[in-house]
mmCIF file of C-alpha atoms and ligand atoms in Angstrom:
data_model
loop_
_atom_site.group_PDB
_atom_site.id
_atom_site.type_symbol
_atom_site.label_atom_id
_atom_site.label_comp_id
_atom_site.label_asym_id
_atom_site.label_seq_id
_atom_site.Cartn_x
_atom_site.Cartn_y
_atom_site.Cartn_z
ATOM 1 C CA MET A 258 -25.790 79.510 179.396
ATOM 2 C CA TYR A 259 -28.665 80.804 177.301
ATOM 3 C CA PRO A 260 -30.738 83.813 178.299
ATOM 4 C CA ASP A 261 -34.399 83.509 179.171
ATOM 5 C CA GLN A 262 -36.856 84.294 176.341
ATOM 6 C CA PHE A 263 -37.345 87.952 175.483
ATOM 7 C CA GLU A 264 -38.921 90.133 172.829
ATOM 8 C CA TYR A 265 -36.650 92.336 170.684
ATOM 9 C CA PHE A 266 -37.475 95.794 169.321
ATOM 10 C CA ARG A 267 -35.371 98.140 167.211
ATOM 11 C CA PRO A 268 -36.967 101.604 167.355
ATOM 12 C CA LYS A 269 -35.950 104.299 164.853
ATOM 13 C CA THR A 270 -36.559 107.269 167.149
ATOM 14 C CA LEU A 271 -36.138 108.141 170.805
ATOM 15 C CA ALA A 272 -39.875 108.755 171.118
ATOM 16 C CA GLU A 273 -40.548 105.252 169.779
ATOM 17 C CA ALA A 274 -38.013 103.788 172.249
ATOM 18 C CA ALA A 275 -39.664 105.660 175.126
ATOM 19 C CA ALA A 276 -43.108 104.394 174.100
ATOM 20 C CA LEU A 277 -41.831 100.795 173.911
ATOM 21 C CA LEU A 278 -40.232 101.096 177.352
ATOM 22 C CA LYS A 279 -43.524 102.332 178.737
ATOM 23 C CA LYS A 280 -45.571 99.631 177.008
ATOM 24 C CA HIS A 281 -43.429 96.621 177.909
ATOM 25 C CA LYS A 282 -43.098 96.210 181.661
ATOM 26 C CA GLY A 283 -39.694 94.784 182.580
ATOM 27 C CA ALA A 284 -38.102 95.926 179.292
ATOM 28 C CA ARG A 285 -34.478 97.070 179.212
ATOM 29 C CA VAL A 286 -32.591 99.329 176.844
ATOM 30 C CA LEU A 287 -29.955 97.520 174.773
ATOM 31 C CA ALA A 288 -26.925 99.512 173.601
ATOM 32 C CA GLY A 289 -23.640 97.673 172.940
ATOM 33 C CA GLY A 290 -24.813 94.640 174.909
ATOM 34 C CA HIS A 291 -21.396 94.107 176.446
ATOM 35 C CA SER A 292 -22.679 94.218 180.012
ATOM 36 C CA LEU A 293 -26.352 93.363 179.577
ATOM 37 C CA LEU A 294 -25.983 90.263 177.373
ATOM 38 C CA PRO A 295 -23.429 88.526 179.645
ATOM 39 C CA ALA A 296 -25.745 89.265 182.598
ATOM 40 C CA MET A 297 -28.677 87.762 180.672
ATOM 41 C CA LYS A 298 -26.686 84.671 179.754
ATOM 42 C CA LEU A 299 -25.856 84.168 183.424
ATOM 43 C CA ARG A 300 -29.552 84.811 184.227
ATOM 44 C CA LEU A 301 -28.522 87.675 186.481
ATOM 45 C CA ALA A 302 -30.929 89.712 184.354
ATOM 46 C CA SER A 303 -33.989 88.389 182.526
ATOM 47 C CA PRO A 304 -35.707 91.324 180.839
ATOM 48 C CA LYS A 305 -38.987 90.519 179.099
ATOM 49 C CA ALA A 306 -38.059 92.799 176.192
ATOM 50 C CA LEU A 307 -34.975 94.515 174.791
ATOM 51 C CA ILE A 308 -35.292 97.955 173.230
ATOM 52 C CA ASP A 309 -32.250 98.260 170.953
ATOM 53 C CA ILE A 310 -31.313 101.949 170.697
ATOM 54 C CA GLY A 311 -28.291 101.268 168.466
ATOM 55 C CA ARG A 312 -29.917 102.498 165.240
ATOM 56 C CA ILE A 313 -31.523 105.678 166.571
ATOM 57 C CA LYS A 314 -30.195 108.642 164.586
ATOM 58 C CA GLY A 315 -28.742 111.541 166.568
ATOM 59 C CA LEU A 316 -27.719 109.424 169.564
ATOM 60 C CA SER A 317 -24.183 108.832 168.338
ATOM 61 C CA GLY A 318 -21.249 111.096 167.568
ATOM 62 C CA ILE A 319 -18.877 113.617 169.089
ATOM 63 C CA GLN A 320 -19.115 117.370 168.655
ATOM 64 C CA ALA A 321 -17.225 120.318 170.123
ATOM 65 C CA ARG A 322 -19.907 122.728 171.340
ATOM 66 C CA GLY A 323 -18.493 125.928 172.824
ATOM 67 C CA THR A 324 -17.063 125.206 176.256
ATOM 68 C CA HIS A 325 -17.867 121.501 176.201
ATOM 69 C CA LEU A 326 -17.840 118.332 174.164
ATOM 70 C CA TRP A 327 -21.113 116.601 173.324
ATOM 71 C CA ILE A 328 -20.801 112.810 173.151
ATOM 72 C CA GLY A 329 -23.882 110.875 172.043
ATOM 73 C CA ALA A 330 -24.933 107.968 174.261
ATOM 74 C CA THR A 331 -24.396 105.242 171.651
ATOM 75 C CA THR A 332 -20.881 106.397 170.764
ATOM 76 C CA VAL A 333 -18.583 103.406 171.144
ATOM 77 C CA HIS A 334 -15.444 103.490 173.291
ATOM 78 C CA ALA A 335 -13.160 103.079 170.221
ATOM 79 C CA ASP A 336 -14.592 106.262 168.658
ATOM 80 C CA VAL A 337 -14.070 108.243 171.873
ATOM 81 C CA ALA A 338 -10.472 106.955 172.079
ATOM 82 C CA ALA A 339 -9.732 107.878 168.455
ATOM 83 C CA SER A 340 -11.632 111.176 168.257
ATOM 84 C CA PRO A 341 -9.363 114.138 167.361
ATOM 85 C CA ALA A 342 -11.778 116.470 169.223
ATOM 86 C CA VAL A 343 -11.591 114.416 172.440
ATOM 87 C CA ARG A 344 -7.838 113.922 172.161
ATOM 88 C CA LYS A 345 -7.352 117.674 171.713
ATOM 89 C CA SER A 346 -9.678 119.101 174.331
ATOM 90 C CA CYS A 347 -10.066 116.265 176.833
ATOM 91 C CA PRO A 348 -7.165 113.807 176.370
ATOM 92 C CA VAL A 349 -7.838 112.125 179.728
ATOM 93 C CA LEU A 350 -11.160 110.815 178.417
ATOM 94 C CA ALA A 351 -9.632 109.471 175.193
ATOM 95 C CA GLU A 352 -6.930 107.822 177.292
ATOM 96 C CA ALA A 353 -9.479 106.124 179.573
ATOM 97 C CA ALA A 354 -11.631 104.982 176.623
ATOM 98 C CA GLY A 355 -8.567 103.408 174.997
ATOM 99 C CA GLU A 356 -7.935 101.315 178.116
ATOM 100 C CA ILE A 357 -11.416 99.785 178.346
ATOM 101 C CA GLY A 358 -11.475 95.996 177.947
ATOM 102 C CA ASP A 359 -10.130 94.882 174.575
ATOM 103 C CA LEU A 360 -10.667 95.868 170.932
ATOM 104 C CA GLN A 361 -13.915 93.922 170.660
ATOM 105 C CA VAL A 362 -15.355 95.542 173.799
ATOM 106 C CA ARG A 363 -14.250 99.000 172.636
ATOM 107 C CA ASN A 364 -15.874 98.491 169.234
ATOM 108 C CA ARG A 365 -19.277 97.551 170.697
ATOM 109 C CA GLY A 366 -19.567 99.077 174.170
ATOM 110 C CA THR A 367 -21.037 102.577 174.433
ATOM 111 C CA ILE A 368 -20.496 105.514 176.766
ATOM 112 C CA GLY A 369 -24.225 105.673 177.551
ATOM 113 C CA GLY A 370 -24.308 101.956 178.362
ATOM 114 C CA SER A 371 -21.282 102.240 180.591
ATOM 115 C CA VAL A 372 -22.691 105.111 182.652
ATOM 116 C CA ALA A 373 -26.193 103.592 182.870
ATOM 117 C CA HIS A 374 -24.729 100.252 183.981
ATOM 118 C CA ALA A 375 -22.619 101.931 186.709
ATOM 119 C CA ASP A 376 -20.252 99.040 187.256
ATOM 120 C CA PRO A 377 -17.966 99.988 190.175
ATOM 121 C CA ALA A 378 -15.007 98.721 188.146
ATOM 122 C CA ALA A 379 -15.837 100.701 184.987
ATOM 123 C CA ASP A 380 -13.490 103.412 183.759
ATOM 124 C CA TYR A 381 -15.738 106.196 182.437
ATOM 125 C CA PRO A 382 -17.598 106.902 185.710
ATOM 126 C CA THR A 383 -14.375 107.788 187.565
ATOM 127 C CA VAL A 384 -13.160 110.061 184.784
ATOM 128 C CA LEU A 385 -16.558 111.732 184.321
ATOM 129 C CA VAL A 386 -16.798 112.449 188.064
ATOM 130 C CA ALA A 387 -13.304 114.009 188.034
ATOM 131 C CA LEU A 388 -14.182 116.065 184.945
ATOM 132 C CA ASP A 389 -17.447 117.407 186.444
ATOM 133 C CA ALA A 390 -19.224 116.047 183.378
ATOM 134 C CA THR A 391 -23.001 116.058 182.949
ATOM 135 C CA ILE A 392 -25.186 113.096 181.995
ATOM 136 C CA VAL A 393 -28.187 114.040 179.855
ATOM 137 C CA ALA A 394 -31.245 111.766 180.056
ATOM 138 C CA LYS A 395 -34.668 111.912 178.455
ATOM 139 C CA GLY A 396 -37.732 110.365 180.046
ATOM 140 C CA PRO A 397 -41.490 110.621 180.369
ATOM 141 C CA LYS A 398 -41.110 113.972 182.176
ATOM 142 C CA GLY A 399 -38.695 115.482 179.639
ATOM 143 C CA GLU A 400 -34.952 116.045 179.637
ATOM 144 C CA ARG A 401 -32.749 116.128 182.746
ATOM 145 C CA LYS A 402 -29.122 117.143 183.093
ATOM 146 C CA ILE A 403 -27.505 115.276 185.968
ATOM 147 C CA PRO A 404 -24.001 116.156 187.246
ATOM 148 C CA ALA A 405 -21.796 113.040 187.150
ATOM 149 C CA GLY A 406 -21.060 113.552 190.855
ATOM 150 C CA LYS A 407 -24.753 112.980 191.606
ATOM 151 C CA PHE A 408 -25.394 110.324 188.963
ATOM 152 C CA PHE A 409 -23.513 107.278 190.287
ATOM 153 C CA LEU A 410 -25.330 106.466 193.521
ATOM 154 C CA ASP A 411 -24.226 102.954 194.451
ATOM 155 C CA LEU A 412 -23.214 99.557 193.063
ATOM 156 C CA PHE A 413 -24.925 99.346 189.624
ATOM 157 C CA THR A 414 -27.278 102.110 190.762
ATOM 158 C CA THR A 415 -27.702 105.517 189.128
ATOM 159 C CA ALA A 416 -29.938 108.560 189.464
ATOM 160 C CA LEU A 417 -31.852 107.505 186.315
ATOM 161 C CA LYS A 418 -35.608 107.299 186.859
ATOM 162 C CA PRO A 419 -37.816 104.595 185.324
ATOM 163 C CA GLY A 420 -38.260 105.170 181.591
ATOM 164 C CA GLU A 421 -35.274 107.528 181.296
ATOM 165 C CA ILE A 422 -32.743 106.946 178.522
ATOM 166 C CA VAL A 423 -29.257 108.461 178.580
ATOM 167 C CA THR A 424 -28.974 110.542 175.417
ATOM 168 C CA SER A 425 -25.557 112.166 175.778
ATOM 169 C CA VAL A 426 -22.687 113.105 178.022
ATOM 170 C CA LEU A 427 -21.393 116.696 178.211
ATOM 171 C CA ILE A 428 -17.721 117.197 179.026
ATOM 172 C CA PRO A 429 -16.282 120.588 179.991
ATOM 173 C CA THR A 430 -13.176 121.181 177.908
ATOM 174 C CA GLY A 431 -9.904 122.155 179.536
ATOM 175 C CA GLY A 432 -8.056 125.339 178.669
ATOM 176 C CA LYS A 433 -4.431 126.411 178.947
ATOM 177 C CA GLY A 434 -2.699 125.178 182.098
ATOM 178 C CA VAL A 435 -5.035 122.205 182.566
ATOM 179 C CA GLY A 436 -3.576 118.714 182.690
ATOM 180 C CA GLY A 437 -5.335 115.434 183.331
ATOM 181 C CA VAL A 438 -4.606 111.734 183.463
ATOM 182 C CA TYR A 439 -6.364 108.441 184.167
ATOM 183 C CA VAL A 440 -4.282 105.742 185.818
ATOM 184 C CA LYS A 441 -5.677 102.260 186.331
ATOM 185 C CA HIS A 442 -4.639 98.989 187.873
ATOM 186 C CA GLY A 443 -6.652 96.685 185.641
ATOM 187 C CA HIS A 444 -7.764 93.151 186.342
ATOM 188 C CA PRO A 445 -5.464 90.919 184.277
ATOM 189 C CA ALA A 446 -8.346 88.978 182.693
ATOM 190 C CA SER A 447 -10.923 91.645 181.885
ATOM 191 C CA ALA A 448 -9.020 94.949 182.235
ATOM 192 C CA TYR A 449 -11.808 96.216 184.526
ATOM 193 C CA ALA A 450 -10.391 98.658 187.082
ATOM 194 C CA VAL A 451 -9.405 97.093 190.393
ATOM 195 C CA VAL A 452 -8.619 100.717 191.157
ATOM 196 C CA GLY A 453 -8.699 103.664 188.758
ATOM 197 C CA VAL A 454 -7.665 107.219 189.575
ATOM 198 C CA ALA A 455 -8.466 110.296 187.506
ATOM 199 C CA ALA A 456 -6.628 113.535 188.273
ATOM 200 C CA ILE A 457 -7.217 116.950 186.716
ATOM 201 C CA LEU A 458 -5.031 119.899 187.707
ATOM 202 C CA GLU A 459 -5.161 123.511 186.636
ATOM 203 C CA VAL A 460 -1.859 125.220 187.301
ATOM 204 C CA LYS A 461 -1.138 128.949 186.954
ATOM 205 C CA ASN A 462 2.336 130.380 187.617
ATOM 206 C CA GLY A 463 3.247 127.105 189.320
ATOM 207 C CA ASN A 464 0.289 127.261 191.738
ATOM 208 C CA CYS A 465 -2.738 125.010 191.829
ATOM 209 C CA VAL A 466 -5.879 126.843 190.738
ATOM 210 C CA ARG A 467 -8.082 123.735 190.618
ATOM 211 C CA ALA A 468 -7.524 120.126 191.661
ATOM 212 C CA SER A 469 -9.915 117.313 190.933
ATOM 213 C CA LEU A 470 -9.184 113.762 192.009
ATOM 214 C CA ALA A 471 -11.586 110.830 191.695
ATOM 215 C CA VAL A 472 -11.086 107.208 192.687
ATOM 216 C CA GLY A 473 -13.036 104.300 191.182
ATOM 217 C CA GLY A 474 -13.009 100.556 191.669
ATOM 218 C CA ALA A 475 -12.355 100.839 195.401
ATOM 219 C CA THR A 476 -15.922 101.671 196.452
ATOM 220 C CA PRO A 477 -19.428 100.964 195.059
ATOM 221 C CA ASN A 478 -19.414 104.298 193.207
ATOM 222 C CA PRO A 479 -16.562 106.633 192.279
ATOM 223 C CA VAL A 480 -15.606 109.112 194.989
ATOM 224 C CA ARG A 481 -13.957 112.517 194.911
ATOM 225 C CA ALA A 482 -10.953 112.737 197.231
ATOM 226 C CA SER A 483 -12.012 116.166 198.476
ATOM 227 C CA LYS A 484 -9.487 116.386 201.339
ATOM 228 C CA ALA A 485 -6.671 115.716 198.872
ATOM 229 C CA GLU A 486 -8.131 118.299 196.472
ATOM 230 C CA ALA A 487 -8.415 120.898 199.249
ATOM 231 C CA SER A 488 -4.854 120.264 200.401
ATOM 232 C CA LEU A 489 -3.568 121.299 196.938
ATOM 233 C CA ALA A 490 -5.738 124.373 196.435
ATOM 234 C CA GLY A 491 -3.667 127.533 196.036
ATOM 235 C CA LYS A 492 -0.421 125.687 196.806
ATOM 236 C CA ARG A 493 2.723 125.461 194.730
ATOM 237 C CA VAL A 494 2.433 122.167 192.845
ATOM 238 C CA ASP A 495 5.647 120.432 193.859
ATOM 239 C CA ASP A 496 6.602 116.942 195.033
ATOM 240 C CA ALA A 497 5.929 117.727 198.702
ATOM 241 C CA ALA A 498 2.423 119.071 197.994
ATOM 242 C CA ILE A 499 1.597 116.064 195.801
ATOM 243 C CA GLU A 500 2.952 113.608 198.376
ATOM 244 C CA SER A 501 0.888 115.181 201.122
ATOM 245 C CA ALA A 502 -2.281 115.318 198.949
ATOM 246 C CA ALA A 503 -1.922 111.627 198.032
ATOM 247 C CA ARG A 504 -1.766 110.746 201.745
ATOM 248 C CA GLU A 505 -5.282 112.214 202.117
ATOM 249 C CA VAL A 506 -6.803 109.903 199.479
ATOM 250 C CA GLY A 507 -7.482 107.047 201.911
ATOM 251 C CA ALA A 508 -9.872 109.320 203.856
ATOM 252 C CA ALA A 509 -12.260 109.335 200.863
ATOM 253 C CA ILE A 510 -12.512 105.543 200.710
ATOM 254 C CA ARG A 511 -14.928 104.291 203.343
ATOM 255 C CA ASP A 512 -15.822 100.567 203.408
ATOM 256 C CA PRO A 513 -13.615 99.623 200.442
ATOM 257 C CA LEU A 514 -14.703 96.763 198.189
ATOM 258 C CA SER A 515 -12.939 93.497 198.794
ATOM 259 C CA ASP A 516 -12.841 90.331 196.685
ATOM 260 C CA GLY A 517 -10.663 87.333 195.901
ATOM 261 C CA TYR A 518 -8.408 89.447 193.721
ATOM 262 C CA ALA A 519 -7.822 92.486 195.934
ATOM 263 C CA SER A 520 -8.642 93.117 199.586
ATOM 264 C CA GLY A 521 -10.092 96.441 200.710
ATOM 265 C CA GLU A 522 -6.805 97.283 202.410
ATOM 266 C CA PHE A 523 -4.869 96.632 199.187
ATOM 267 C CA ARG A 524 -7.325 98.783 197.196
ATOM 268 C CA VAL A 525 -6.780 101.720 199.579
ATOM 269 C CA HIS A 526 -3.011 101.273 199.300
ATOM 270 C CA LEU A 527 -3.236 101.131 195.489
ATOM 271 C CA ALA A 528 -5.395 104.265 195.403
ATOM 272 C CA THR A 529 -2.842 106.193 197.476
ATOM 273 C CA VAL A 530 0.131 105.129 195.344
ATOM 274 C CA MET A 531 -1.764 105.679 192.084
ATOM 275 C CA ALA A 532 -3.053 109.097 193.195
ATOM 276 C CA LYS A 533 0.524 110.268 193.699
ATOM 277 C CA ARG A 534 1.508 109.077 190.213
ATOM 278 C CA ALA A 535 -1.626 110.562 188.674
ATOM 279 C CA LEU A 536 -1.067 113.961 190.314
ATOM 280 C CA GLN A 537 2.576 113.991 189.194
ATOM 281 C CA THR A 538 1.586 113.288 185.578
ATOM 282 C CA ALA A 539 -1.341 115.737 185.649
ATOM 283 C CA ALA A 540 1.017 118.446 186.982
ATOM 284 C CA GLU A 541 3.577 117.768 184.224
ATOM 285 C CA ARG A 542 0.847 117.954 181.592
ATOM 286 C CA ALA A 543 -0.619 121.121 183.078
ATOM 287 C CA ARG A 544 2.786 122.783 182.866
ATOM 288 C CA GLY A 545 2.937 121.742 179.189
HETATM 289 P P1 FAD B 229 -25.334 97.372 177.452
HETATM 290 O O1 FAD B 229 -24.661 96.132 177.866
HETATM 291 O O2 FAD B 229 -26.153 97.337 176.219
HETATM 292 O O3 FAD B 229 -26.250 97.934 178.632
HETATM 293 C C1 FAD B 229 -25.779 97.979 179.963
HETATM 294 C C2 FAD B 229 -26.891 98.493 180.880
HETATM 295 O O4 FAD B 229 -27.145 99.871 180.615
HETATM 296 C C3 FAD B 229 -28.243 97.805 180.672
HETATM 297 O O5 FAD B 229 -28.921 97.784 181.914
HETATM 298 C C4 FAD B 229 -28.981 98.714 179.706
HETATM 299 O O6 FAD B 229 -30.380 98.586 179.829
HETATM 300 C C5 FAD B 229 -28.493 100.065 180.154
HETATM 301 N N1 FAD B 229 -28.371 101.060 179.074
HETATM 302 C C6 FAD B 229 -27.561 100.993 177.993
HETATM 303 N N2 FAD B 229 -27.613 102.147 177.292
HETATM 304 C C7 FAD B 229 -28.487 102.945 177.952
HETATM 305 C C8 FAD B 229 -28.948 104.272 177.728
HETATM 306 N N3 FAD B 229 -28.517 105.012 176.699
HETATM 307 N N4 FAD B 229 -29.836 104.790 178.605
HETATM 308 C C9 FAD B 229 -30.286 104.066 179.668
HETATM 309 N N5 FAD B 229 -29.872 102.814 179.938
HETATM 310 C C10 FAD B 229 -28.970 102.257 179.082
HETATM 311 N N6 FAD B 229 -15.812 98.440 181.009
HETATM 312 C C11 FAD B 229 -14.883 99.279 181.515
HETATM 313 O O7 FAD B 229 -15.231 100.397 181.866
HETATM 314 N N7 FAD B 229 -13.578 98.876 181.640
HETATM 315 C C12 FAD B 229 -13.122 97.656 181.255
HETATM 316 O O8 FAD B 229 -11.922 97.380 181.355
HETATM 317 C C13 FAD B 229 -14.084 96.748 180.728
HETATM 318 N N8 FAD B 229 -13.717 95.502 180.342
HETATM 319 C C14 FAD B 229 -14.666 94.660 179.817
HETATM 320 C C15 FAD B 229 -14.257 93.386 179.419
HETATM 321 C C16 FAD B 229 -15.200 92.513 178.896
HETATM 322 C C17 FAD B 229 -14.752 91.154 178.478
HETATM 323 C C18 FAD B 229 -16.550 92.926 178.724
HETATM 324 C C19 FAD B 229 -17.573 92.005 178.112
HETATM 325 C C20 FAD B 229 -16.963 94.186 179.109
HETATM 326 C C21 FAD B 229 -16.022 95.070 179.661
HETATM 327 N N9 FAD B 229 -16.385 96.352 180.067
HETATM 328 C C22 FAD B 229 -15.448 97.193 180.610
HETATM 329 C C23 FAD B 229 -17.802 96.812 179.960
HETATM 330 C C24 FAD B 229 -18.019 97.555 178.652
HETATM 331 O O9 FAD B 229 -17.395 98.819 178.712
HETATM 332 C C25 FAD B 229 -19.508 97.763 178.342
HETATM 333 O O10 FAD B 229 -19.554 98.176 177.040
HETATM 334 C C26 FAD B 229 -20.265 98.786 179.157
HETATM 335 O O11 FAD B 229 -20.197 98.544 180.525
HETATM 336 C C27 FAD B 229 -21.757 98.772 178.839
HETATM 337 O O12 FAD B 229 -21.988 99.408 177.626
HETATM 338 P P2 FAD B 229 -22.927 98.735 176.555
HETATM 339 O O13 FAD B 229 -23.126 99.770 175.506
HETATM 340 O O14 FAD B 229 -22.349 97.449 176.130
HETATM 341 O O15 FAD B 229 -24.293 98.578 177.378
#
């Protein structure tokens, strides 16, 4: 199908983009277009104007900045996957980026677009929630820094306010003794996560100092499995502790999503099995 008619603008600065968004009621930001354009073709979205932020300088790139990584909103998935800085200080994110869709999707889709779209089956949101990342947005009232855990509110719904544009994502970098992994059961056609689990463990002298476990794909927005995290805190990270933590994962998944491909019950089962595998791998990586 063809999209409805729309106007197209390609601003050179963020200020220009913000002014266009304000001027054109019903306008939408266009980044990689890999979620918005299919929705427009299906007439699930019919914006009156598209504000293409793809050529705005300073919105793309990856930089190590002290205790975190700065990733510009229009950075494409392929660049995150290949970045030496991401692979060194946050390998779990590079790993997740490399599993998104296919080569074409990874070469066009952006991290800012993925978080703003908030697809329940997307990969970044789950990983960013597990990493305690921060989403930076700029709008009519200035800049806001929103913790990932408070950003993804519901199905395709975020904490972004009207007129706000995601400008970057800040990722805390792991130190010695930190290991992370993203495990996904992807849909065979699109690779979207039927269930995705991100686990980050910090292990010192064999004991768990910090455990972070997030599940995506099973619910409208990614959830932290806090009971599972709490069950590991301070414990020796061994098979028994991991097994018992994984059993707590189901408690975090209320009203699981269900569709023709996977029932809610199956998604909860997958999350439990995948959490165990993720924690095992994260523990191995944390031990070095
Ligand atoms: P766009 O499509 O341009 O925009 C998406 C939405 O976000 C729009 O509402 C737009 O207005 C808004 N937006 C974009 N950028 C900003 C910004 N900076 N600030 C505010 N709002 C903004 N994703 C996965 O995670 N895993 C997969 O396995 C996967 N498989 C895919 C397979 C296919 C065949 C396709 C087509 C897509 C797949 N995707 C998958 C989605 C892909 O990752 C998209 O790139 C991503 O969801 C959206 O990024 P985009 O840059 O293309 O955003």
